[in-house]
Amino acid sequence: MDDADLRELFRLMLVTRRLDEEAIALQRQGVLPAYAPARGQEAAQVGSAAALEKSRDFAFPTYRELGAAIGLGVDPVAYMAMHLNIWHGGLYDPNVARLAPPNAVVGGPVLHAVGWAMGAKLDGTGGAALTYFGDGASSQGDVHEAMNFAAVYRLPVVFFCQNNGWAISLPTADQVAGGSVAARAAGYGIEGHQVDGNDVTAVFEATRAALERGRAGDGPTVIEAMTYRLGPHSTSDDPSRYRSPEEESLRAERDPIDVAATSLSAQEISDAEEHAAAVVRRTTEGLLAMQRPPSDELFSFVYREPTAALLDQHRAWKESQDA
């Protein structure tokens, strides 16, 4: 990675941070119903997403991967429409973005990624899947099944765990037996690595190597990015109820934005701030200008061919609206 690469990754991280701050402000103003902050996880998300080859790879996010969306070039307005509750999963085209719709099911995107990786292996496209999940989600049976299946069939998938220290209010020490998600990979006979999740360069290099192994037919990899959620789990959460100010202050010393900024000049940082501010303004204006879709679209995309029961429900709904 050269200096230009680092500048670009820092720019994407800063856009993510400023959009994240704006999203919280919009939620507090009542514009967004709810939001899951990503502050502190920008390096893990941007660095991993940047390692993908958009011509053939695909990423499967949770509900907290704003940085991955920005790293893959998704229009922020289209992505944030999900949080505005305009459209479930955002208004961007997943096939173009190479980013699946955000998944709010804990551990859910891991299964989807493995299914996609099986398809990629069968059709010989040479692509690899990257799936996100947290340390809390690593306790889900879905994650075990996905890793075991991927290992048995040597699928091209990277299991990217963002260990942010907390499964909502439960610390990792009480959530992950053995203390390491990456160490579990050995039980499946696959690669497993811990990486500094606050160092965007380290994340990028580790993810790129894992994706290359997958594309080469060497099977899946588990990457555990050790990071920290600097904010609340969601805008309805109060982290002061379960962690101390001293802990938060100590962990803020490894803020991924500050870590990356140490390699940049003051002018480069200023330029990145100016760019991020412009993106935030444009995104906020776009979100506020959005119109809600027609209410009966609720029935439009359930099945390719609507069933008799769905048509009856639609008819009953229309009658209730006209009453």
Short mmCIF file of N, CA and C in Angstrom, two decimals, residues 109-239:
data_model
loop_
_atom_site.label_atom_id
_atom_site.label_comp_id
_atom_site.label_asym_id
_atom_site.label_seq_id
_atom_site.Cartn_x
_atom_site.Cartn_y
_atom_site.Cartn_z
N PRO A 109 -26.19 -12.75 7.86
CA PRO A 109 -25.41 -12.58 6.62
C PRO A 109 -24.32 -13.63 6.44
N VAL A 110 -23.91 -14.28 7.52
CA VAL A 110 -22.86 -15.30 7.41
C VAL A 110 -23.36 -16.48 6.58
N LEU A 111 -24.59 -16.91 6.82
CA LEU A 111 -25.18 -17.99 6.03
C LEU A 111 -25.33 -17.59 4.56
N HIS A 112 -25.76 -16.37 4.33
CA HIS A 112 -25.95 -15.90 2.96
C HIS A 112 -24.63 -15.88 2.20
N ALA A 113 -23.58 -15.45 2.88
CA ALA A 113 -22.27 -15.39 2.24
C ALA A 113 -21.77 -16.78 1.83
N VAL A 114 -21.99 -17.74 2.70
CA VAL A 114 -21.55 -19.11 2.39
C VAL A 114 -22.34 -19.66 1.21
N GLY A 115 -23.63 -19.37 1.16
CA GLY A 115 -24.43 -19.81 0.02
C GLY A 115 -23.94 -19.18 -1.27
N TRP A 116 -23.63 -17.89 -1.22
CA TRP A 116 -23.11 -17.21 -2.42
C TRP A 116 -21.76 -17.81 -2.81
N ALA A 117 -20.91 -18.08 -1.82
CA ALA A 117 -19.58 -18.66 -2.10
C ALA A 117 -19.70 -20.03 -2.75
N MET A 118 -20.68 -20.82 -2.32
CA MET A 118 -20.91 -22.12 -2.96
C MET A 118 -21.28 -21.92 -4.43
N GLY A 119 -22.14 -20.95 -4.68
CA GLY A 119 -22.51 -20.65 -6.06
C GLY A 119 -21.33 -20.20 -6.89
N ALA A 120 -20.48 -19.35 -6.29
CA ALA A 120 -19.29 -18.87 -7.01
C ALA A 120 -18.34 -20.01 -7.35
N LYS A 121 -18.23 -20.97 -6.43
CA LYS A 121 -17.36 -22.12 -6.68
C LYS A 121 -17.93 -23.00 -7.79
N LEU A 122 -19.24 -23.20 -7.78
CA LEU A 122 -19.87 -24.07 -8.77
C LEU A 122 -19.84 -23.46 -10.17
N ASP A 123 -20.02 -22.14 -10.24
CA ASP A 123 -20.06 -21.56 -11.59
C ASP A 123 -18.69 -21.08 -12.07
N GLY A 124 -17.68 -21.21 -11.21
CA GLY A 124 -16.32 -20.94 -11.63
C GLY A 124 -15.99 -19.48 -11.91
N THR A 125 -16.70 -18.55 -11.28
CA THR A 125 -16.44 -17.13 -11.53
C THR A 125 -15.14 -16.66 -10.89
N GLY A 126 -14.63 -17.39 -9.91
CA GLY A 126 -13.39 -17.01 -9.27
C GLY A 126 -13.52 -15.96 -8.20
N GLY A 127 -14.75 -15.61 -7.83
CA GLY A 127 -14.98 -14.60 -6.81
C GLY A 127 -14.97 -15.17 -5.41
N ALA A 128 -14.86 -14.26 -4.43
CA ALA A 128 -14.88 -14.66 -3.03
C ALA A 128 -15.89 -13.80 -2.27
N ALA A 129 -16.44 -14.36 -1.20
CA ALA A 129 -17.40 -13.64 -0.37
C ALA A 129 -16.72 -13.14 0.89
N LEU A 130 -17.17 -11.98 1.35
CA LEU A 130 -16.71 -11.42 2.62
C LEU A 130 -17.95 -11.17 3.46
N THR A 131 -17.99 -11.75 4.66
CA THR A 131 -19.17 -11.58 5.50
C THR A 131 -18.80 -11.00 6.85
N TYR A 132 -19.62 -10.08 7.32
CA TYR A 132 -19.38 -9.39 8.59
C TYR A 132 -20.26 -9.98 9.70
N PHE A 133 -19.71 -9.99 10.90
CA PHE A 133 -20.49 -10.35 12.09
C PHE A 133 -19.70 -9.87 13.31
N GLY A 134 -20.35 -9.85 14.46
CA GLY A 134 -19.70 -9.37 15.67
C GLY A 134 -19.33 -10.48 16.62
N ASP A 135 -18.63 -10.12 17.68
CA ASP A 135 -18.24 -11.13 18.67
C ASP A 135 -19.47 -11.75 19.32
N GLY A 136 -20.54 -10.97 19.48
CA GLY A 136 -21.76 -11.53 20.03
C GLY A 136 -22.40 -12.53 19.08
N ALA A 137 -22.41 -12.19 17.79
CA ALA A 137 -23.01 -13.09 16.79
C ALA A 137 -22.23 -14.39 16.66
N SER A 138 -20.96 -14.39 17.07
CA SER A 138 -20.15 -15.61 16.94
C SER A 138 -20.69 -16.74 17.81
N SER A 139 -21.57 -16.43 18.75
CA SER A 139 -22.17 -17.47 19.60
C SER A 139 -23.40 -18.11 18.95
N GLN A 140 -23.83 -17.55 17.82
CA GLN A 140 -25.01 -18.08 17.13
C GLN A 140 -24.69 -19.43 16.47
N GLY A 141 -25.64 -20.33 16.51
CA GLY A 141 -25.47 -21.60 15.82
C GLY A 141 -25.31 -21.43 14.33
N ASP A 142 -25.91 -20.38 13.76
CA ASP A 142 -25.79 -20.11 12.33
C ASP A 142 -24.33 -19.95 11.93
N VAL A 143 -23.54 -19.28 12.78
CA VAL A 143 -22.14 -19.03 12.45
C VAL A 143 -21.35 -20.34 12.45
N HIS A 144 -21.63 -21.20 13.43
CA HIS A 144 -20.97 -22.51 13.46
C HIS A 144 -21.31 -23.31 12.20
N GLU A 145 -22.58 -23.37 11.86
CA GLU A 145 -23.00 -24.13 10.68
C GLU A 145 -22.36 -23.59 9.42
N ALA A 146 -22.30 -22.27 9.31
CA ALA A 146 -21.72 -21.65 8.12
C ALA A 146 -20.23 -21.97 8.00
N MET A 147 -19.50 -21.86 9.12
CA MET A 147 -18.07 -22.13 9.08
C MET A 147 -17.79 -23.60 8.78
N ASN A 148 -18.57 -24.48 9.38
CA ASN A 148 -18.36 -25.90 9.15
C ASN A 148 -18.65 -26.26 7.69
N PHE A 149 -19.74 -25.75 7.16
CA PHE A 149 -20.11 -26.02 5.76
C PHE A 149 -19.05 -25.48 4.82
N ALA A 150 -18.60 -24.24 5.07
CA ALA A 150 -17.59 -23.63 4.21
C ALA A 150 -16.28 -24.40 4.26
N ALA A 151 -15.94 -24.92 5.44
CA ALA A 151 -14.69 -25.67 5.58
C ALA A 151 -14.77 -27.01 4.86
N VAL A 152 -15.89 -27.69 4.99
CA VAL A 152 -16.06 -28.99 4.34
C VAL A 152 -15.93 -28.87 2.82
N TYR A 153 -16.52 -27.80 2.27
CA TYR A 153 -16.52 -27.65 0.81
C TYR A 153 -15.43 -26.69 0.31
N ARG A 154 -14.55 -26.25 1.22
CA ARG A 154 -13.42 -25.38 0.84
C ARG A 154 -13.92 -24.18 0.03
N LEU A 155 -14.87 -23.47 0.60
CA LEU A 155 -15.50 -22.38 -0.13
C LEU A 155 -14.70 -21.08 -0.02
N PRO A 156 -14.79 -20.24 -1.04
CA PRO A 156 -14.07 -18.96 -1.05
C PRO A 156 -14.82 -17.90 -0.24
N VAL A 157 -14.69 -17.94 1.06
CA VAL A 157 -15.40 -16.98 1.92
C VAL A 157 -14.49 -16.55 3.06
N VAL A 158 -14.56 -15.26 3.39
CA VAL A 158 -13.81 -14.70 4.51
C VAL A 158 -14.82 -14.33 5.59
N PHE A 159 -14.69 -14.95 6.75
CA PHE A 159 -15.54 -14.64 7.91
C PHE A 159 -14.87 -13.50 8.68
N PHE A 160 -15.42 -12.31 8.58
CA PHE A 160 -14.79 -11.12 9.17
C PHE A 160 -15.53 -10.72 10.44
N CYS A 161 -14.94 -11.06 11.58
CA CYS A 161 -15.55 -10.73 12.87
C CYS A 161 -14.99 -9.42 13.38
N GLN A 162 -15.87 -8.46 13.61
CA GLN A 162 -15.46 -7.22 14.27
C GLN A 162 -15.69 -7.40 15.76
N ASN A 163 -14.63 -7.69 16.47
CA ASN A 163 -14.72 -7.85 17.92
C ASN A 163 -14.59 -6.47 18.54
N ASN A 164 -15.73 -5.85 18.80
CA ASN A 164 -15.72 -4.47 19.32
C ASN A 164 -15.81 -4.41 20.84
N GLY A 165 -15.57 -5.53 21.48
CA GLY A 165 -15.48 -5.53 22.94
C GLY A 165 -16.78 -5.81 23.67
N TRP A 166 -17.90 -5.59 22.98
CA TRP A 166 -19.18 -5.71 23.67
C TRP A 166 -20.25 -6.34 22.78
N ALA A 167 -20.93 -7.34 23.29
CA ALA A 167 -22.13 -7.90 22.65
C ALA A 167 -23.31 -7.18 23.30
N ILE A 168 -23.64 -6.02 22.79
CA ILE A 168 -24.54 -5.05 23.42
C ILE A 168 -23.94 -4.68 24.78
N SER A 169 -24.46 -5.22 25.88
CA SER A 169 -23.94 -4.85 27.20
C SER A 169 -23.10 -5.96 27.83
N LEU A 170 -22.84 -7.03 27.10
CA LEU A 170 -22.08 -8.14 27.64
C LEU A 170 -20.65 -8.08 27.11
N PRO A 171 -19.64 -8.02 27.98
CA PRO A 171 -18.26 -7.95 27.51
C PRO A 171 -17.81 -9.22 26.82
N THR A 172 -16.84 -9.08 25.92
CA THR A 172 -16.36 -10.23 25.16
C THR A 172 -15.89 -11.36 26.08
N ALA A 173 -15.29 -11.01 27.20
CA ALA A 173 -14.78 -12.03 28.13
C ALA A 173 -15.89 -12.95 28.61
N ASP A 174 -17.11 -12.44 28.69
CA ASP A 174 -18.25 -13.25 29.13
C ASP A 174 -19.04 -13.81 27.96
N GLN A 175 -18.61 -13.51 26.75
CA GLN A 175 -19.36 -13.89 25.55
C GLN A 175 -18.64 -14.94 24.72
N VAL A 176 -17.31 -14.84 24.62
CA VAL A 176 -16.54 -15.71 23.75
C VAL A 176 -15.69 -16.67 24.58
N ALA A 177 -16.07 -17.92 24.64
CA ALA A 177 -15.29 -18.91 25.38
C ALA A 177 -13.92 -19.07 24.73
N GLY A 178 -12.89 -19.07 25.55
CA GLY A 178 -11.54 -19.18 25.03
C GLY A 178 -10.92 -17.85 24.66
N GLY A 179 -11.74 -16.81 24.59
CA GLY A 179 -11.22 -15.46 24.38
C GLY A 179 -10.92 -15.07 22.96
N SER A 180 -11.08 -15.98 21.99
CA SER A 180 -10.73 -15.64 20.61
C SER A 180 -11.66 -16.31 19.62
N VAL A 181 -12.25 -15.50 18.74
CA VAL A 181 -13.08 -16.04 17.66
C VAL A 181 -12.18 -16.64 16.59
N ALA A 182 -11.04 -16.00 16.32
CA ALA A 182 -10.12 -16.50 15.29
C ALA A 182 -9.60 -17.89 15.62
N ALA A 183 -9.41 -18.17 16.92
CA ALA A 183 -8.88 -19.47 17.33
C ALA A 183 -9.83 -20.60 17.01
N ARG A 184 -11.11 -20.30 16.89
CA ARG A 184 -12.09 -21.33 16.58
C ARG A 184 -11.89 -21.92 15.18
N ALA A 185 -11.22 -21.15 14.31
CA ALA A 185 -11.01 -21.63 12.94
C ALA A 185 -10.28 -22.96 12.91
N ALA A 186 -9.38 -23.16 13.87
CA ALA A 186 -8.61 -24.41 13.89
C ALA A 186 -9.52 -25.62 14.04
N GLY A 187 -10.63 -25.46 14.74
CA GLY A 187 -11.56 -26.57 14.92
C GLY A 187 -12.25 -26.98 13.62
N TYR A 188 -12.24 -26.08 12.64
CA TYR A 188 -12.84 -26.38 11.34
C TYR A 188 -11.76 -26.71 10.31
N GLY A 189 -10.50 -26.66 10.73
CA GLY A 189 -9.41 -26.95 9.81
C GLY A 189 -9.18 -25.85 8.79
N ILE A 190 -9.47 -24.60 9.19
CA ILE A 190 -9.28 -23.48 8.27
C ILE A 190 -8.39 -22.42 8.89
N GLU A 191 -7.99 -21.43 8.10
CA GLU A 191 -7.12 -20.36 8.56
C GLU A 191 -7.87 -19.45 9.53
N GLY A 192 -7.17 -18.95 10.54
CA GLY A 192 -7.73 -18.00 11.47
C GLY A 192 -6.69 -17.01 11.91
N HIS A 193 -7.02 -15.70 11.87
CA HIS A 193 -6.04 -14.67 12.21
C HIS A 193 -6.69 -13.55 13.00
N GLN A 194 -6.01 -13.07 14.02
CA GLN A 194 -6.40 -11.84 14.69
C GLN A 194 -5.60 -10.70 14.07
N VAL A 195 -6.25 -9.53 13.95
CA VAL A 195 -5.59 -8.37 13.37
C VAL A 195 -6.01 -7.14 14.16
N ASP A 196 -5.15 -6.12 14.17
CA ASP A 196 -5.47 -4.86 14.83
C ASP A 196 -6.56 -4.17 14.02
N GLY A 197 -7.76 -4.20 14.53
CA GLY A 197 -8.89 -3.64 13.80
C GLY A 197 -8.93 -2.14 13.78
N ASN A 198 -8.01 -1.48 14.48
CA ASN A 198 -7.93 -0.02 14.46
C ASN A 198 -6.86 0.48 13.49
N ASP A 199 -6.18 -0.43 12.82
CA ASP A 199 -5.14 -0.11 11.85
C ASP A 199 -5.66 -0.47 10.47
N VAL A 200 -6.04 0.52 9.68
CA VAL A 200 -6.69 0.26 8.40
C VAL A 200 -5.76 -0.47 7.44
N THR A 201 -4.47 -0.21 7.52
CA THR A 201 -3.52 -0.90 6.65
C THR A 201 -3.44 -2.38 6.99
N ALA A 202 -3.37 -2.68 8.29
CA ALA A 202 -3.29 -4.08 8.72
C ALA A 202 -4.55 -4.84 8.32
N VAL A 203 -5.70 -4.19 8.45
CA VAL A 203 -6.97 -4.83 8.07
C VAL A 203 -7.00 -5.09 6.57
N PHE A 204 -6.61 -4.11 5.80
CA PHE A 204 -6.61 -4.25 4.35
C PHE A 204 -5.73 -5.41 3.90
N GLU A 205 -4.52 -5.47 4.43
CA GLU A 205 -3.57 -6.51 4.02
C GLU A 205 -4.06 -7.90 4.42
N ALA A 206 -4.59 -8.03 5.64
CA ALA A 206 -5.07 -9.33 6.10
C ALA A 206 -6.26 -9.81 5.28
N THR A 207 -7.17 -8.88 4.97
CA THR A 207 -8.35 -9.24 4.20
C THR A 207 -7.99 -9.58 2.76
N ARG A 208 -7.11 -8.80 2.18
CA ARG A 208 -6.70 -9.08 0.80
C ARG A 208 -6.06 -10.46 0.69
N ALA A 209 -5.20 -10.80 1.65
CA ALA A 209 -4.55 -12.12 1.63
C ALA A 209 -5.57 -13.24 1.77
N ALA A 210 -6.57 -13.04 2.64
CA ALA A 210 -7.60 -14.06 2.85
C ALA A 210 -8.46 -14.23 1.60
N LEU A 211 -8.80 -13.13 0.95
CA LEU A 211 -9.59 -13.20 -0.28
C LEU A 211 -8.82 -13.91 -1.39
N GLU A 212 -7.52 -13.62 -1.46
CA GLU A 212 -6.69 -14.28 -2.48
C GLU A 212 -6.62 -15.79 -2.24
N ARG A 213 -6.53 -16.19 -0.97
CA ARG A 213 -6.53 -17.62 -0.66
C ARG A 213 -7.84 -18.27 -1.09
N GLY A 214 -8.93 -17.58 -0.81
CA GLY A 214 -10.23 -18.12 -1.18
C GLY A 214 -10.38 -18.27 -2.68
N ARG A 215 -9.96 -17.25 -3.42
CA ARG A 215 -10.08 -17.31 -4.88
C ARG A 215 -9.20 -18.39 -5.47
N ALA A 216 -8.07 -18.66 -4.81
CA ALA A 216 -7.13 -19.67 -5.30
C ALA A 216 -7.56 -21.10 -4.98
N GLY A 217 -8.69 -21.24 -4.27
CA GLY A 217 -9.18 -22.56 -3.94
C GLY A 217 -8.66 -23.12 -2.64
N ASP A 218 -8.05 -22.24 -1.80
CA ASP A 218 -7.48 -22.69 -0.53
C ASP A 218 -8.46 -22.60 0.64
N GLY A 219 -9.72 -22.34 0.35
CA GLY A 219 -10.74 -22.41 1.38
C GLY A 219 -10.96 -21.13 2.16
N PRO A 220 -11.80 -21.21 3.18
CA PRO A 220 -12.21 -20.02 3.95
C PRO A 220 -11.17 -19.58 4.97
N THR A 221 -11.36 -18.37 5.46
CA THR A 221 -10.51 -17.79 6.50
C THR A 221 -11.37 -17.05 7.50
N VAL A 222 -11.01 -17.14 8.77
CA VAL A 222 -11.64 -16.33 9.81
C VAL A 222 -10.67 -15.21 10.17
N ILE A 223 -11.14 -13.97 10.08
CA ILE A 223 -10.37 -12.82 10.53
C ILE A 223 -11.10 -12.19 11.70
N GLU A 224 -10.40 -12.02 12.79
CA GLU A 224 -10.98 -11.35 13.97
C GLU A 224 -10.29 -10.00 14.11
N ALA A 225 -11.00 -8.93 13.76
CA ALA A 225 -10.47 -7.57 13.85
C ALA A 225 -10.75 -7.04 15.25
N MET A 226 -9.70 -6.87 16.03
CA MET A 226 -9.84 -6.41 17.42
C MET A 226 -9.97 -4.89 17.43
N THR A 227 -11.18 -4.44 17.74
CA THR A 227 -11.46 -3.01 17.70
C THR A 227 -12.27 -2.63 18.94
N TYR A 228 -12.99 -1.53 18.88
CA TYR A 228 -13.78 -1.10 20.04
C TYR A 228 -14.92 -0.22 19.57
N ARG A 229 -16.10 -0.48 20.09
CA ARG A 229 -17.25 0.36 19.80
C ARG A 229 -17.19 1.58 20.71
N LEU A 230 -16.82 2.73 20.16
CA LEU A 230 -16.66 3.93 20.97
C LEU A 230 -17.99 4.54 21.39
N GLY A 231 -19.04 4.25 20.66
CA GLY A 231 -20.35 4.78 20.99
C GLY A 231 -21.27 3.72 21.54
N PRO A 232 -22.57 3.98 21.55
CA PRO A 232 -23.55 3.00 22.03
C PRO A 232 -23.83 1.93 20.99
N HIS A 233 -24.43 0.83 21.45
CA HIS A 233 -24.81 -0.24 20.52
C HIS A 233 -25.83 0.28 19.51
N SER A 234 -26.73 1.11 19.96
CA SER A 234 -27.72 1.74 19.10
C SER A 234 -28.12 3.05 19.75
N THR A 235 -28.94 3.83 19.06
CA THR A 235 -29.35 5.11 19.62
C THR A 235 -30.34 4.95 20.77
N SER A 236 -30.76 3.74 21.07
CA SER A 236 -31.61 3.50 22.24
C SER A 236 -30.81 2.92 23.41
N ASP A 237 -29.50 2.83 23.24
CA ASP A 237 -28.63 2.21 24.24
C ASP A 237 -27.90 3.28 25.05
N ASP A 238 -27.63 2.97 26.31
CA ASP A 238 -26.86 3.85 27.18
C ASP A 238 -25.66 3.08 27.72
N PRO A 239 -24.48 3.20 27.07
CA PRO A 239 -23.32 2.40 27.48
C PRO A 239 -22.79 2.75 28.86
#
